[in-house]
Amino acid sequence: MHATTLELILAAIAEDVGTGDVTAHYFVPAESTARAKIVAREPGVLAGVDVAERVFLEIEPRLEVKTLLQDGSAFQPGDVLMEISGPTRGLLTGERTALNFLQRLSGVATQARRYVEAVKPHPVQIWDTRKTTPGWRLLEKAAVKAGGGTNHRMGLYDHVMVKDNHLAAHGTLEELQSAIDRVREERPGTRIQLEADTLEQVANFLTLRGVEMLLLDNMGPAKLREAVAMNAGRLWLEASGGITLETIGGIAATGVNAISVGALTHSARALDLGLDFE
């Protein structure tokens, strides 16, 4: 488990438990043991199993946690996702924090799966964005993968994305080419992508060397098809901008290689999962 994920788990536990679970301390005998299960109340795709398990074990190492489904598994209402047994106090103290992680991440995975299914049978990837919950990026992007989506850049450090605001400050083709050449020399292996808002920009960017990808921003299907024809397979083309489940099929049919959807993470609803005692 990544160190930042463990830090997030510990912060979430501290936020909820603070100086101690007073309800469990006064109303549950110290020697009490119990068995419980996490059950789906609605259909979805699972993500965050290892995080939920770690929450319980950080709170009470004597708990036994058995995962019945793995990340990426589809489930239906009534399916048991996880079984937990051991000291009742620890089980109750960990319940909400574990569910918070599991519900949120499964919501992201479920959302990603909907978009992946919506573009079939077109050979196009569904990409996530940086529109993630602060501190949750690694987890939410892992949930996107669990749902069948593909991770775009993880952050500002691992992928060049020259967007409209960058172009406003550094926008001539000569300046762009000079900057691209410097990246190639100083940061070999770093992917370089330019954002195009118009077909004229697409034509101009295709004259540059060292570019691997273009982001076609807020273009409708007709313009996207023109861009695909102009590109003729040279660069990887990503469509982006206000894409919904209702419109994504038409976008996929244009021939772009990828479609990025901020809604995979910023608009995913937490799923309804519950912990039931046996």
mmCIF file of N, CA and C in Angstrom, residues 33-38 49 52-68 81-88 90-92 275 278:
data_model
loop_
_atom_site.group_PDB
_atom_site.id
_atom_site.type_symbol
_atom_site.label_atom_id
_atom_site.label_comp_id
_atom_site.label_asym_id
_atom_site.label_seq_id
_atom_site.Cartn_x
_atom_site.Cartn_y
_atom_site.Cartn_z
ATOM 1 N N THR A 33 -17.396 -10.259 21.347
ATOM 2 C CA THR A 33 -16.960 -10.510 19.966
ATOM 3 C C THR A 33 -18.184 -10.622 19.070
ATOM 4 N N ALA A 34 -17.966 -10.406 17.791
ATOM 5 C CA ALA A 34 -19.096 -10.439 16.859
ATOM 6 C C ALA A 34 -18.606 -10.782 15.468
ATOM 7 N N ARG A 35 -19.579 -11.087 14.622
ATOM 8 C CA ARG A 35 -19.305 -11.331 13.201
ATOM 9 C C ARG A 35 -20.245 -10.445 12.398
ATOM 10 N N ALA A 36 -19.697 -9.785 11.366
ATOM 11 C CA ALA A 36 -20.518 -8.908 10.535
ATOM 12 C C ALA A 36 -20.111 -9.071 9.075
ATOM 13 N N LYS A 37 -20.937 -8.532 8.210
ATOM 14 C CA LYS A 37 -20.632 -8.595 6.781
ATOM 15 C C LYS A 37 -21.016 -7.274 6.131
ATOM 16 N N ILE A 38 -20.262 -6.885 5.123
ATOM 17 C CA ILE A 38 -20.603 -5.714 4.329
ATOM 18 C C ILE A 38 -21.400 -6.200 3.123
ATOM 19 N N VAL A 49 -11.297 -2.350 -1.671
ATOM 20 C CA VAL A 49 -11.355 -3.464 -0.711
ATOM 21 C C VAL A 49 -10.159 -3.442 0.239
ATOM 22 N N ALA A 52 -10.505 -0.610 2.867
ATOM 23 C CA ALA A 52 -11.472 -0.911 3.919
ATOM 24 C C ALA A 52 -10.910 -1.940 4.898
ATOM 25 N N GLU A 53 -10.244 -2.946 4.371
ATOM 26 C CA GLU A 53 -9.635 -3.960 5.237
ATOM 27 C C GLU A 53 -8.588 -3.335 6.150
ATOM 28 N N ARG A 54 -7.775 -2.439 5.593
ATOM 29 C CA ARG A 54 -6.715 -1.820 6.395
ATOM 30 C C ARG A 54 -7.299 -0.945 7.497
ATOM 31 N N VAL A 55 -8.426 -0.297 7.234
ATOM 32 C CA VAL A 55 -9.074 0.521 8.264
ATOM 33 C C VAL A 55 -9.394 -0.337 9.485
ATOM 34 N N PHE A 56 -10.044 -1.465 9.249
ATOM 35 C CA PHE A 56 -10.414 -2.332 10.373
ATOM 36 C C PHE A 56 -9.180 -2.803 11.140
ATOM 37 N N LEU A 57 -8.123 -3.191 10.426
ATOM 38 C CA LEU A 57 -6.946 -3.740 11.085
ATOM 39 C C LEU A 57 -6.134 -2.679 11.804
ATOM 40 N N GLU A 58 -6.150 -1.440 11.310
ATOM 41 C CA GLU A 58 -5.463 -0.362 12.017
ATOM 42 C C GLU A 58 -6.171 -0.068 13.339
ATOM 43 N N ILE A 59 -7.486 -0.173 13.354
ATOM 44 C CA ILE A 59 -8.258 0.096 14.560
ATOM 45 C C ILE A 59 -8.179 -1.063 15.544
ATOM 46 N N GLU A 60 -8.235 -2.298 15.017
ATOM 47 C CA GLU A 60 -8.206 -3.476 15.889
ATOM 48 C C GLU A 60 -7.499 -4.619 15.154
ATOM 49 N N PRO A 61 -6.196 -4.810 15.424
ATOM 50 C CA PRO A 61 -5.431 -5.858 14.721
ATOM 51 C C PRO A 61 -5.953 -7.264 14.946
ATOM 52 N N ARG A 62 -6.761 -7.478 15.991
ATOM 53 C CA ARG A 62 -7.273 -8.829 16.252
ATOM 54 C C ARG A 62 -8.473 -9.184 15.367
ATOM 55 N N LEU A 63 -8.983 -8.229 14.629
ATOM 56 C CA LEU A 63 -10.093 -8.537 13.724
ATOM 57 C C LEU A 63 -9.615 -9.428 12.582
ATOM 58 N N GLU A 64 -10.499 -10.308 12.148
ATOM 59 C CA GLU A 64 -10.248 -11.120 10.970
ATOM 60 C C GLU A 64 -11.130 -10.598 9.842
ATOM 61 N N VAL A 65 -10.501 -10.256 8.720
ATOM 62 C CA VAL A 65 -11.228 -9.690 7.584
ATOM 63 C C VAL A 65 -11.091 -10.632 6.396
ATOM 64 N N LYS A 66 -12.214 -11.007 5.823
ATOM 65 C CA LYS A 66 -12.232 -11.898 4.664
ATOM 66 C C LYS A 66 -12.929 -11.180 3.511
ATOM 67 N N THR A 67 -12.193 -10.938 2.435
ATOM 68 C CA THR A 67 -12.789 -10.293 1.264
ATOM 69 C C THR A 67 -13.342 -11.360 0.337
ATOM 70 N N LEU A 68 -14.604 -11.226 -0.029
ATOM 71 C CA LEU A 68 -15.271 -12.217 -0.865
ATOM 72 C C LEU A 68 -15.268 -11.841 -2.333
ATOM 73 N N LEU A 81 -19.800 -8.589 0.304
ATOM 74 C CA LEU A 81 -18.527 -8.141 -0.223
ATOM 75 C C LEU A 81 -17.361 -8.466 0.710
ATOM 76 N N MET A 82 -17.631 -8.468 2.004
ATOM 77 C CA MET A 82 -16.573 -8.660 2.985
ATOM 78 C C MET A 82 -17.178 -9.185 4.275
ATOM 79 N N GLU A 83 -16.433 -10.048 4.976
ATOM 80 C CA GLU A 83 -16.837 -10.543 6.290
ATOM 81 C C GLU A 83 -15.778 -10.130 7.308
ATOM 82 N N ILE A 84 -16.242 -9.667 8.473
ATOM 83 C CA ILE A 84 -15.332 -9.219 9.528
ATOM 84 C C ILE A 84 -15.762 -9.875 10.837
ATOM 85 N N SER A 85 -14.805 -10.384 11.573
ATOM 86 C CA SER A 85 -15.127 -10.998 12.859
ATOM 87 C C SER A 85 -14.043 -10.679 13.874
ATOM 88 N N GLY A 86 -14.456 -10.658 15.163
ATOM 89 C CA GLY A 86 -13.498 -10.373 16.224
ATOM 90 C C GLY A 86 -14.085 -9.437 17.250
ATOM 91 N N PRO A 87 -13.249 -8.679 17.964
ATOM 92 C CA PRO A 87 -13.735 -7.785 19.017
ATOM 93 C C PRO A 87 -14.791 -6.813 18.495
ATOM 94 N N THR A 88 -15.931 -6.795 19.184
ATOM 95 C CA THR A 88 -17.057 -5.987 18.719
ATOM 96 C C THR A 88 -16.734 -4.496 18.725
ATOM 97 N N GLY A 90 -13.914 -2.923 18.167
ATOM 98 C CA GLY A 90 -13.130 -2.561 17.000
ATOM 99 C C GLY A 90 -13.947 -2.604 15.725
ATOM 100 N N LEU A 91 -14.835 -3.574 15.656
ATOM 101 C CA LEU A 91 -15.676 -3.704 14.473
ATOM 102 C C LEU A 91 -16.593 -2.489 14.319
ATOM 103 N N LEU A 92 -17.198 -2.078 15.419
ATOM 104 C CA LEU A 92 -18.106 -0.930 15.375
ATOM 105 C C LEU A 92 -17.364 0.384 15.148
ATOM 106 N N LEU A 275 -23.180 -2.407 6.648
ATOM 107 C CA LEU A 275 -22.571 -3.439 7.481
ATOM 108 C C LEU A 275 -23.652 -4.046 8.353
ATOM 109 N N GLU A 278 -24.276 -10.374 12.202
ATOM 110 C CA GLU A 278 -24.907 -11.696 12.152
ATOM 111 C C GLU A 278 -25.249 -12.129 13.572
#
